[in-house]
Short mmCIF file of C-alpha atoms in Angstrom, two decimals:
data_model
loop_
_atom_site.label_atom_id
_atom_site.label_comp_id
_atom_site.label_asym_id
_atom_site.label_seq_id
_atom_site.Cartn_x
_atom_site.Cartn_y
_atom_site.Cartn_z
CA MET A 1391 -0.01 -0.02 0.16
CA LEU A 1392 1.29 3.46 -0.64
CA PRO A 1393 1.33 5.99 2.13
CA LEU A 1394 -1.61 8.24 2.74
CA CYS A 1395 -1.15 11.69 1.26
CA LEU A 1396 -3.46 14.37 2.59
CA PRO A 1397 -3.02 17.38 5.00
CA ALA A 1398 -2.46 15.84 8.37
CA PRO A 1399 -0.67 17.81 10.86
CA CYS A 1400 0.18 14.63 12.95
CA THR A 1401 3.23 13.50 10.75
CA ALA A 1402 6.22 15.23 9.11
CA ALA A 1403 5.69 13.03 6.09
CA ALA A 1404 2.31 14.24 5.68
CA SER A 1405 2.84 17.79 6.22
CA LYS A 1406 5.69 17.62 3.56
CA ALA A 1407 3.17 15.90 1.09
CA TYR A 1408 0.75 18.95 1.71
CA ILE A 1409 3.52 21.58 0.82
CA ILE A 1410 4.46 19.85 -2.39
CA MET A 1411 0.99 19.26 -3.51
CA PHE A 1412 1.21 22.38 -5.76
CA SER A 1413 4.24 23.83 -7.57
CA ASN A 1414 5.37 27.26 -6.48
CA GLN A 1415 3.86 28.79 -9.79
CA HIS A 1416 0.45 27.20 -8.70
CA LYS A 1417 0.82 28.73 -5.06
CA ALA A 1418 1.44 32.09 -6.59
CA LEU A 1419 -1.52 31.90 -8.77
CA TYR A 1420 -3.66 30.86 -5.80
CA LEU A 1421 -2.52 33.85 -3.80
CA LEU A 1422 -3.13 36.30 -6.52
CA TYR A 1423 -6.45 34.84 -7.12
CA PHE A 1424 -7.43 35.21 -3.25
CA VAL A 1425 -6.28 38.97 -3.38
CA MET A 1426 -8.23 39.35 -6.72
CA LEU A 1427 -11.36 38.02 -5.18
CA LEU A 1428 -11.12 40.33 -2.07
CA LEU A 1429 -10.58 43.43 -4.39
CA VAL A 1430 -13.50 42.54 -6.97
CA VAL A 1431 -15.91 41.89 -4.37
CA PRO A 1432 -15.19 44.65 -1.64
CA HIS A 1433 -18.69 45.37 -0.56
CA ALA A 1434 -21.55 42.65 -0.44
CA GLY A 1435 -23.20 40.71 2.27
CA PHE A 1436 -26.62 39.99 3.59
CA SER A 1437 -27.08 43.02 5.85
CA GLY A 1438 -28.67 41.01 8.76
CA ASP A 1439 -25.67 38.89 9.07
CA VAL A 1440 -23.10 41.42 8.14
CA ASP A 1441 -24.65 43.94 10.77
CA CYS A 1442 -24.11 41.21 13.34
CA TRP A 1443 -20.45 40.87 12.82
CA TRP A 1444 -19.76 44.87 13.18
CA ARG A 1445 -22.20 45.07 16.34
CA TRP A 1446 -20.73 41.96 18.18
CA SER A 1447 -17.34 43.31 17.50
CA ASP A 1448 -18.12 46.72 18.71
CA TYR A 1449 -19.55 45.15 21.85
CA ILE A 1450 -16.13 43.12 22.20
CA LEU A 1451 -14.25 46.40 21.82
CA GLN A 1452 -16.46 48.04 24.64
CA GLU A 1453 -16.87 45.12 27.04
CA GLY A 1454 -14.31 42.49 26.14
CA LEU A 1455 -14.36 39.17 24.59
CA PRO A 1456 -15.52 37.48 27.94
CA ASN A 1457 -18.75 39.60 28.09
CA ILE A 1458 -19.87 39.05 24.43
CA TYR A 1459 -22.75 36.71 25.49
CA GLN A 1460 -24.18 39.69 27.52
CA PHE A 1461 -25.11 41.10 24.13
CA PRO A 1462 -28.87 39.92 23.50
CA ASP A 1463 -28.47 38.92 19.92
CA VAL A 1464 -25.32 36.87 20.08
CA ASN A 1465 -26.42 33.26 19.22
CA TYR A 1466 -23.17 31.87 17.84
CA ASN A 1467 -20.90 29.32 19.47
CA PRO A 1468 -17.65 30.66 20.88
CA LEU A 1469 -15.04 30.12 17.77
CA TYR A 1470 -16.23 32.98 15.68
CA PRO A 1471 -16.57 35.48 18.61
CA TYR A 1472 -12.71 34.74 18.89
CA VAL A 1473 -12.33 36.00 15.17
CA LEU A 1474 -14.32 39.03 15.87
CA TRP A 1475 -11.90 39.69 18.80
CA LEU A 1476 -8.78 39.51 16.63
CA TYR A 1477 -10.74 41.86 14.22
CA THR A 1478 -11.19 44.36 16.94
CA LYS A 1479 -7.67 44.17 18.08
CA LEU A 1480 -6.60 44.98 14.30
CA MET A 1481 -9.13 47.78 13.91
CA GLY A 1482 -9.00 49.22 17.46
CA THR A 1483 -11.72 51.78 16.94
CA HIS A 1484 -15.51 51.89 16.28
CA GLU A 1485 -15.18 53.81 13.12
CA LYS A 1486 -12.71 51.39 11.79
CA ILE A 1487 -14.71 48.25 12.82
CA MET A 1488 -17.66 49.67 11.10
CA HIS A 1489 -15.83 50.71 7.85
CA TYR A 1490 -13.92 47.73 7.33
CA ARG A 1491 -16.62 45.15 8.18
CA HIS A 1492 -16.57 43.49 4.95
CA ALA A 1493 -12.92 42.63 5.40
CA LEU A 1494 -14.02 40.01 7.76
CA LYS A 1495 -14.83 37.74 4.90
CA GLY A 1496 -10.97 37.40 4.07
CA PHE A 1497 -10.79 35.15 7.17
CA THR A 1498 -13.46 32.89 5.92
CA LEU A 1499 -12.27 32.90 2.42
CA LEU A 1500 -8.93 31.11 3.62
CA PHE A 1501 -11.17 28.27 4.65
CA ASP A 1502 -12.84 28.06 1.10
CA PHE A 1503 -9.26 27.81 -0.17
CA ALA A 1504 -8.39 25.12 2.44
CA GLY A 1505 -11.55 23.00 1.62
CA ALA A 1506 -10.61 23.12 -2.07
CA PHE A 1507 -7.09 22.08 -1.46
CA ALA A 1508 -8.32 19.19 0.86
CA ALA A 1509 -10.59 17.88 -1.68
CA VAL A 1510 -8.15 17.96 -4.48
CA SER A 1511 -5.81 15.94 -2.36
CA LEU A 1512 -7.59 12.98 -3.18
CA ALA A 1513 -6.82 13.37 -6.80
CA LYS A 1514 -3.70 12.09 -8.66
CA GLY A 1515 -1.35 14.39 -10.43
CA LYS A 1516 -0.16 17.86 -9.62
CA GLU A 1517 -1.48 19.40 -12.68
CA ARG A 1518 -4.85 17.83 -12.23
CA ARG A 1519 -4.92 19.02 -8.76
CA PHE A 1520 -4.26 22.47 -9.63
CA MET A 1521 -7.07 22.46 -12.32
CA LEU A 1522 -9.57 20.62 -9.94
CA ALA A 1523 -8.96 23.35 -7.09
CA LEU A 1524 -9.81 25.87 -9.62
CA LEU A 1525 -12.96 24.18 -10.85
CA LEU A 1526 -14.00 24.44 -7.22
CA LEU A 1527 -12.61 27.96 -6.52
CA PHE A 1528 -14.36 29.34 -9.74
CA ASN A 1529 -17.48 27.70 -8.80
CA VAL A 1530 -19.96 30.35 -7.99
CA GLY A 1531 -22.31 28.07 -6.07
CA TYR A 1532 -19.18 27.32 -3.84
CA MET A 1533 -17.90 30.90 -3.32
CA TYR A 1534 -21.25 32.79 -3.11
CA ASN A 1535 -21.63 32.08 0.70
CA THR A 1536 -18.49 33.71 1.49
CA LEU A 1537 -17.99 36.39 -0.95
CA ALA A 1538 -21.74 37.48 -1.69
CA TRP A 1539 -23.50 36.50 1.31
CA GLU A 1540 -20.51 36.92 3.85
CA GLN A 1541 -21.23 34.06 5.91
CA ILE A 1542 -19.03 31.57 7.76
CA ASP A 1543 -20.41 28.21 6.62
CA ALA A 1544 -17.12 27.64 5.02
CA ILE A 1545 -15.21 27.39 8.39
CA TYR A 1546 -17.36 24.47 9.67
CA THR A 1547 -17.38 22.76 6.29
CA PHE A 1548 -13.85 22.61 6.07
CA LEU A 1549 -13.46 21.28 9.52
CA GLY A 1550 -16.01 18.50 9.33
CA PHE A 1551 -14.43 17.59 5.82
CA MET A 1552 -10.98 17.55 7.59
CA ALA A 1553 -12.31 15.41 10.48
CA VAL A 1554 -13.53 12.72 7.61
CA LEU A 1555 -10.12 12.71 5.94
CA LEU A 1556 -8.14 12.38 9.20
CA ALA A 1557 -10.59 9.52 10.51
CA LEU A 1558 -9.87 7.99 7.17
CA ARG A 1559 -6.14 8.00 7.69
CA GLY A 1560 -6.54 6.59 11.13
CA ASN A 1561 -5.80 9.81 13.18
CA THR A 1562 -9.02 9.80 15.14
CA VAL A 1563 -7.51 12.25 17.94
CA VAL A 1564 -7.29 15.28 15.30
CA SER A 1565 -10.34 14.06 13.65
CA VAL A 1566 -12.35 14.58 16.94
CA LEU A 1567 -10.69 17.72 17.52
CA CYS A 1568 -11.65 18.88 14.14
CA LEU A 1569 -15.36 17.97 14.82
CA LEU A 1570 -15.18 19.84 18.08
CA LEU A 1571 -13.92 23.11 16.52
CA ALA A 1572 -16.70 22.69 13.92
CA LEU A 1573 -19.42 22.42 16.68
CA ASN A 1574 -17.71 25.41 18.31
CA THR A 1575 -18.23 27.35 15.13
CA LYS A 1576 -21.97 26.26 14.20
CA ALA A 1577 -24.23 23.70 15.97
CA GLN A 1578 -25.33 22.30 12.74
CA SER A 1579 -22.05 20.50 12.46
CA ILE A 1580 -23.63 17.96 14.90
CA ILE A 1581 -24.97 16.26 11.69
CA PHE A 1582 -21.40 14.84 10.68
CA LEU A 1583 -21.33 13.03 14.14
CA PRO A 1584 -23.15 9.89 13.17
CA PRO A 1585 -21.23 9.16 9.95
CA LEU A 1586 -17.90 10.07 11.83
CA LEU A 1587 -18.76 7.64 14.54
CA LEU A 1588 -19.11 4.85 11.82
CA LEU A 1589 -15.35 5.77 10.95
CA TRP A 1590 -14.10 6.37 14.55
CA LEU A 1591 -15.79 3.17 16.23
CA PRO A 1592 -13.94 0.34 14.29
CA GLN A 1593 -10.63 2.11 14.94
CA TRP A 1594 -11.59 2.62 18.75
CA LEU A 1595 -12.52 -1.03 18.99
CA ARG A 1596 -9.33 -2.27 17.44
CA SER A 1597 -6.92 -0.10 19.37
CA ALA A 1598 -8.83 -0.37 22.78
CA ARG A 1599 -8.00 2.69 24.77
CA ARG A 1600 -4.84 3.84 22.93
CA GLN A 1601 -6.95 6.27 20.74
CA VAL A 1602 -10.30 6.60 22.29
CA VAL A 1603 -8.81 8.02 25.63
CA PRO A 1604 -6.49 10.56 24.10
CA ALA A 1605 -9.19 11.69 21.62
CA LEU A 1606 -11.67 12.29 24.20
CA GLY A 1607 -9.29 13.83 26.66
CA ILE A 1608 -7.72 16.30 24.26
CA ALA A 1609 -11.15 17.28 23.22
CA ALA A 1610 -12.25 17.80 26.63
CA VAL A 1611 -9.16 20.10 27.43
CA VAL A 1612 -9.61 22.05 24.44
CA GLN A 1613 -13.34 22.48 24.92
CA VAL A 1614 -12.56 23.87 28.56
CA LEU A 1615 -9.81 26.15 27.19
CA ILE A 1616 -12.52 27.50 24.43
CA LEU A 1617 -15.09 28.12 27.09
CA ALA A 1618 -12.96 29.46 29.79
CA PRO A 1619 -12.92 33.09 29.19
CA PHE A 1620 -16.66 33.17 29.16
CA ILE A 1621 -17.02 31.04 32.17
CA TRP A 1622 -14.41 32.60 34.53
CA PHE A 1623 -13.33 35.83 33.34
CA GLY A 1624 -16.73 37.64 32.41
CA SER A 1625 -18.63 39.69 34.57
CA VAL A 1626 -20.91 36.58 35.24
CA ASN A 1627 -20.68 32.87 34.17
CA TYR A 1628 -22.00 32.87 30.67
CA GLY A 1629 -21.65 29.13 30.32
CA PRO A 1630 -25.38 28.43 30.98
CA ARG A 1631 -26.14 31.07 28.18
CA ILE A 1632 -23.88 29.05 25.67
CA ALA A 1633 -25.68 26.03 26.67
CA GLN A 1634 -29.17 27.71 26.17
CA ILE A 1635 -28.23 28.68 22.71
CA ASN A 1636 -27.35 25.00 21.73
CA LEU A 1637 -30.22 23.39 23.56
CA HIS A 1638 -32.71 25.94 22.54
CA ALA A 1639 -31.58 26.71 18.87
CA ALA A 1640 -34.92 25.16 17.45
CA ASP A 1641 -36.94 27.46 19.46
CA MET A 1642 -35.46 30.62 17.71
CA TYR A 1643 -37.26 30.33 14.41
CA PRO A 1644 -40.54 28.13 14.85
CA HIS A 1645 -41.30 28.21 11.18
CA LEU A 1646 -41.59 25.51 8.48
CA TYR A 1647 -38.60 26.84 6.81
CA VAL A 1648 -36.33 30.07 6.95
CA GLY A 1649 -35.22 30.37 3.23
CA ALA A 1650 -34.24 26.94 2.23
CA ASN A 1651 -36.45 25.64 -0.64
CA ASN A 1652 -37.16 22.04 0.62
CA LEU A 1653 -39.94 19.55 1.24
CA TRP A 1654 -41.74 22.09 3.41
CA THR A 1655 -41.75 24.50 0.63
CA ILE A 1656 -43.67 22.14 -1.44
CA ILE A 1657 -46.20 21.45 1.11
CA ALA A 1658 -46.58 24.78 2.96
CA PRO A 1659 -49.96 26.61 3.18
CA ASP A 1660 -49.24 28.78 0.16
CA SER A 1661 -48.20 26.02 -2.20
CA PRO A 1662 -50.14 24.52 -4.95
CA LEU A 1663 -50.54 21.35 -2.98
CA LYS A 1664 -51.47 23.09 0.39
CA LEU A 1665 -50.98 20.05 2.33
CA LEU A 1666 -50.41 21.98 5.61
CA GLU A 1667 -52.55 24.55 7.24
CA SER A 1668 -50.19 26.29 9.53
CA TRP A 1669 -46.78 28.15 9.15
CA THR A 1670 -45.41 27.18 12.51
CA ASP A 1671 -43.66 23.98 13.10
CA LEU A 1672 -45.24 23.58 16.41
CA ALA A 1673 -48.58 22.86 14.71
CA VAL A 1674 -49.72 19.18 15.41
CA ALA A 1675 -50.50 16.40 12.69
CA HIS A 1676 -51.36 12.85 13.59
CA GLY A 1677 -49.99 13.22 17.22
CA LEU A 1678 -46.77 14.99 16.13
CA THR A 1679 -45.58 18.45 15.49
CA TYR A 1680 -44.23 19.50 12.34
CA ARG A 1681 -40.89 19.94 13.73
CA GLN A 1682 -41.01 16.23 15.04
CA TRP A 1683 -42.22 14.95 11.66
CA GLY A 1684 -39.34 16.66 10.11
CA MET A 1685 -36.69 15.07 12.45
CA LEU A 1686 -38.26 11.72 12.06
CA MET A 1687 -38.31 11.98 8.31
CA PHE A 1688 -34.41 13.32 8.64
CA MET A 1689 -33.38 10.46 10.97
CA ALA A 1690 -35.24 7.80 8.63
CA ALA A 1691 -33.49 8.98 5.38
CA SER A 1692 -30.19 9.41 7.23
CA ALA A 1693 -30.45 5.75 8.14
CA VAL A 1694 -31.15 4.70 4.84
CA ALA A 1695 -28.27 6.75 3.60
CA LEU A 1696 -25.84 5.59 6.11
CA LEU A 1697 -26.66 1.96 5.65
CA PRO A 1698 -23.82 1.19 3.05
CA LEU A 1699 -21.38 3.28 5.24
CA LEU A 1700 -22.15 1.02 8.30
CA ALA A 1701 -21.67 -2.28 6.31
CA LEU A 1702 -18.33 -1.00 4.98
CA ALA A 1703 -17.32 0.24 8.72
CA TRP A 1704 -18.45 -3.50 9.82
CA ARG A 1705 -16.42 -5.14 7.03
CA SER A 1706 -13.09 -2.89 7.92
CA TRP A 1707 -13.54 -3.74 11.66
CA ARG A 1708 -13.84 -7.53 10.87
CA ALA A 1709 -10.77 -7.45 8.39
CA ASN A 1710 -8.64 -5.49 10.97
CA ARG A 1711 -7.80 -2.84 8.52
CA LEU A 1712 -8.46 0.89 7.60
CA LEU A 1713 -10.60 1.85 4.51
CA GLU A 1714 -8.90 1.42 1.15
CA ARG A 1715 -8.82 3.86 -1.73
CA SER A 1716 -11.54 2.29 -3.65
CA GLU A 1717 -13.90 2.34 -0.78
CA LEU A 1718 -13.48 6.33 -0.26
CA ALA A 1719 -16.03 7.43 -2.99
CA LEU A 1720 -18.74 5.72 -0.73
CA VAL A 1721 -17.58 7.49 2.24
CA LEU A 1722 -17.49 10.93 0.58
CA LEU A 1723 -20.92 10.39 -0.95
CA SER A 1724 -22.52 9.22 2.17
CA PHE A 1725 -21.04 12.40 3.87
CA GLY A 1726 -22.34 14.72 0.97
CA ILE A 1727 -26.03 13.25 1.39
CA ILE A 1728 -26.36 14.06 5.09
CA PRO A 1729 -26.47 17.84 4.75
CA LEU A 1730 -28.85 17.66 1.92
CA LEU A 1731 -31.23 15.44 3.84
CA SER A 1732 -30.93 17.66 6.97
CA THR A 1733 -31.61 20.87 5.06
CA TYR A 1734 -34.44 19.19 3.02
CA PHE A 1735 -36.46 17.31 5.79
CA ASN A 1736 -36.03 19.44 8.99
CA THR A 1737 -37.95 22.47 9.58
CA GLN A 1738 -36.46 25.96 10.21
CA MET A 1739 -33.75 25.48 7.75
CA HIS A 1740 -31.88 28.52 6.24
CA GLU A 1741 -30.77 28.59 2.78
CA ARG A 1742 -27.29 28.30 3.49
CA TYR A 1743 -27.48 24.92 5.20
CA TRP A 1744 -26.98 23.00 1.93
CA HIS A 1745 -23.41 24.55 1.77
CA PRO A 1746 -21.36 21.31 3.23
CA ALA A 1747 -22.66 19.03 0.63
CA ILE A 1748 -20.81 20.85 -2.12
CA LEU A 1749 -17.33 20.08 -0.61
CA PHE A 1750 -18.08 16.44 -0.10
CA LEU A 1751 -19.86 15.97 -3.47
CA ALA A 1752 -16.81 17.96 -5.29
CA ALA A 1753 -14.35 15.62 -3.71
CA TYR A 1754 -16.59 12.66 -4.73
CA ALA A 1755 -16.52 14.01 -8.19
CA PHE A 1756 -12.77 14.45 -8.19
CA LEU A 1757 -12.12 11.12 -7.02
CA THR A 1758 -14.58 9.25 -9.31
CA ARG A 1759 -14.80 11.60 -12.43
CA ARG A 1760 -18.60 11.52 -11.78
CA TYR A 1761 -19.56 15.20 -11.82
CA TRP A 1762 -23.22 15.26 -12.20
CA LEU A 1763 -24.08 15.51 -8.55
CA TYR A 1764 -21.75 18.21 -7.97
CA VAL A 1765 -22.94 20.29 -11.12
CA VAL A 1766 -26.55 20.20 -10.05
CA LEU A 1767 -25.91 20.92 -6.58
CA SER A 1768 -23.80 23.82 -7.46
CA ILE A 1769 -26.60 25.38 -9.72
CA ALA A 1770 -29.43 24.56 -7.35
CA TYR A 1771 -27.49 26.17 -4.40
CA PHE A 1772 -26.41 29.20 -6.42
CA LEU A 1773 -30.20 29.82 -7.42
CA GLN A 1774 -31.26 29.13 -3.90
CA LEU A 1775 -28.95 32.03 -2.63
CA GLU A 1776 -29.29 34.51 -5.48
CA SER A 1777 -33.42 34.26 -5.23
CA ILE A 1778 -32.96 35.66 -1.71
CA LEU A 1779 -30.15 38.07 -1.94
CA HIS A 1780 -30.48 39.44 -5.35
CA TYR A 1781 -26.75 40.22 -5.27
CA LEU A 1782 -26.54 40.18 -9.09
CA GLU A 1783 -29.64 42.74 -9.24
CA LEU A 1784 -31.23 41.13 -12.16
CA ARG A 1785 -34.10 42.75 -13.68
CA LYS A 1786 -36.51 39.94 -12.78
CA TYR A 1787 -36.57 37.35 -10.02
CA THR A 1788 -39.82 35.91 -10.89
CA VAL A 1789 -38.68 33.77 -13.75
CA LEU A 1790 -38.73 29.94 -13.43
CA LEU A 1791 -35.05 29.81 -12.59
CA PHE A 1792 -35.50 31.58 -9.21
CA ASP A 1793 -38.83 30.15 -8.51
CA LYS A 1794 -39.05 28.60 -5.09
CA TYR A 1795 -40.89 25.23 -6.35
CA PHE A 1796 -38.51 25.15 -9.28
CA ILE A 1797 -35.37 25.35 -6.77
CA ALA A 1798 -37.18 22.75 -4.34
CA GLY A 1799 -37.88 20.53 -7.19
CA LEU A 1800 -34.06 20.54 -8.13
CA PHE A 1801 -33.00 19.45 -4.53
CA THR A 1802 -35.76 16.78 -4.46
CA LEU A 1803 -34.36 15.44 -7.86
CA LEU A 1804 -30.72 15.80 -6.38
CA ILE A 1805 -31.62 13.88 -3.46
CA VAL A 1806 -33.29 11.08 -5.34
CA GLY A 1807 -30.35 10.78 -7.73
CA ALA A 1808 -27.85 10.99 -4.77
CA MET A 1809 -29.47 8.09 -3.18
CA VAL A 1810 -29.57 5.99 -6.28
CA GLU A 1811 -25.97 6.81 -6.94
CA LEU A 1812 -25.04 5.87 -3.24
CA TYR A 1813 -26.62 2.46 -3.57
CA TRP A 1814 -25.04 1.89 -7.08
CA GLN A 1815 -21.58 2.98 -5.45
CA ALA A 1816 -22.22 0.76 -2.45
CA LEU A 1817 -22.98 -2.38 -4.60
CA ARG A 1818 -19.74 -1.80 -6.62
CA THR A 1819 -17.57 -1.06 -3.58
CA LEU A 1820 -18.79 -3.78 -1.16
CA ARG A 1821 -18.72 -6.36 -4.12
CA ALA A 1822 -15.10 -5.56 -4.57
CA SER A 1823 -14.03 -5.35 -1.23
CA GLY A 1824 -15.68 -8.80 -0.51
CA GLN A 1825 -13.97 -10.21 -3.49
CA ARG A 1826 -10.63 -8.84 -2.24
CA ALA A 1827 -11.42 -10.32 1.24
CA THR A 1828 -11.88 -13.90 -0.14
CA ASP A 1829 -8.61 -13.55 -2.52
CA THR A 1830 -6.41 -12.30 0.18
CA ALA A 1831 -5.99 -12.33 3.98
CA PRO A 1832 -4.80 -9.29 5.75
CA SER A 1833 -0.95 -9.29 6.44
CA VAL A 1834 -0.41 -5.92 7.78
CA SER A 1835 -1.32 -3.88 10.66
CA PRO A 1836 -4.26 -1.49 10.18
CA THR A 1837 -1.91 1.60 10.53
CA GLN A 1838 0.32 0.10 7.61
CA ALA A 1839 -2.82 -0.60 5.70
CA ALA A 1840 -3.73 3.13 5.37
CA PRO A 1841 -5.15 3.78 2.06
CA SER A 1842 -3.55 6.12 -0.50
CA LEU A 1843 -5.51 9.04 -1.37
CA SER A 1844 -3.06 10.39 -3.87
#
């Protein structure tokens, strides 16, 4: 087996592989493109979100980072407030914080680029990696969230993606840490936990306490360090406030949907079908609230989507090995489907919550050369965001392309197609791995059998 080649900070060899993934000329072009994006899109953003960034930053300037949760409308987990704190240190005054508020997207843009580099690390060939990274970085659907909307979904998306790649490499300690940082960025990162457990558990069962204890121990220490300023150094203990933000997030927008064109758009009271009579997700139908029905549908669909990954994890545990390169496509597709199902079936979903699926389906496309899911999602996601933000200021947004039922239909077809693709990929993968298991017996340790991703 060839050694694993992906950005993994745990080994010098992996770090060196990451550095040489692109030539110096490629790195220079990426840097120029990064600067160009910041220059050509200097002012944009969804006003409701951008206003939050500068108001929260201004409050940090006045009251200090530990007291940020005293501000009534702060509803984000602690990691991004640290970014805003650094921003206030760089700006120094209220006037500069207000004037340069759009510059904050430069930090998030780093994660868009890092996500693209991580995705192409699965492909072979330096030139192909360079072109595939550009294919993702020139994708308006992928870049819109950061450049036009000025949101931060790229941060937790990258961290979730790295958690998967590191788990595939056998480094569950840093993988758990990446998921922890993602959760401290946005709570919706929790959707990555069930499939990640399917990657972690076989390794933890094989290694007994050698991986699970360090993974959970380091995660606990890091979590305490992240929360420490807000618990011990503020005017009061804001730990309960942070817990309340996470435990009662579903109470913030008790609506069928909040921008996302999904299943609830199709059956809402104003839809042609008119299957529902109320806009609140607390309304009851057949003994359950709409919110509970949404969660039930999501969990059922996720169980179907993760069944092939469960079978793959079972086989890897029984064979005492890590997943092989030929099995990575199934893993990436499984992770790419979960954000789609979450945003499609759950109530209260924002239009941006489709975002993580793009990175996983892009990586799947780069690995398998099957691009149709990535292309359809990119188009649907761009139409979804532009139909709300109107960044391009087109003359008409009442045309079919921006119709919410058309966009909801695109996502419906995408999910159906993705599930078909998933089980087609599962049959090929499981049949091939089963054939290899009968032909050869494992002769190396799981660490030595790490798959090549390059």
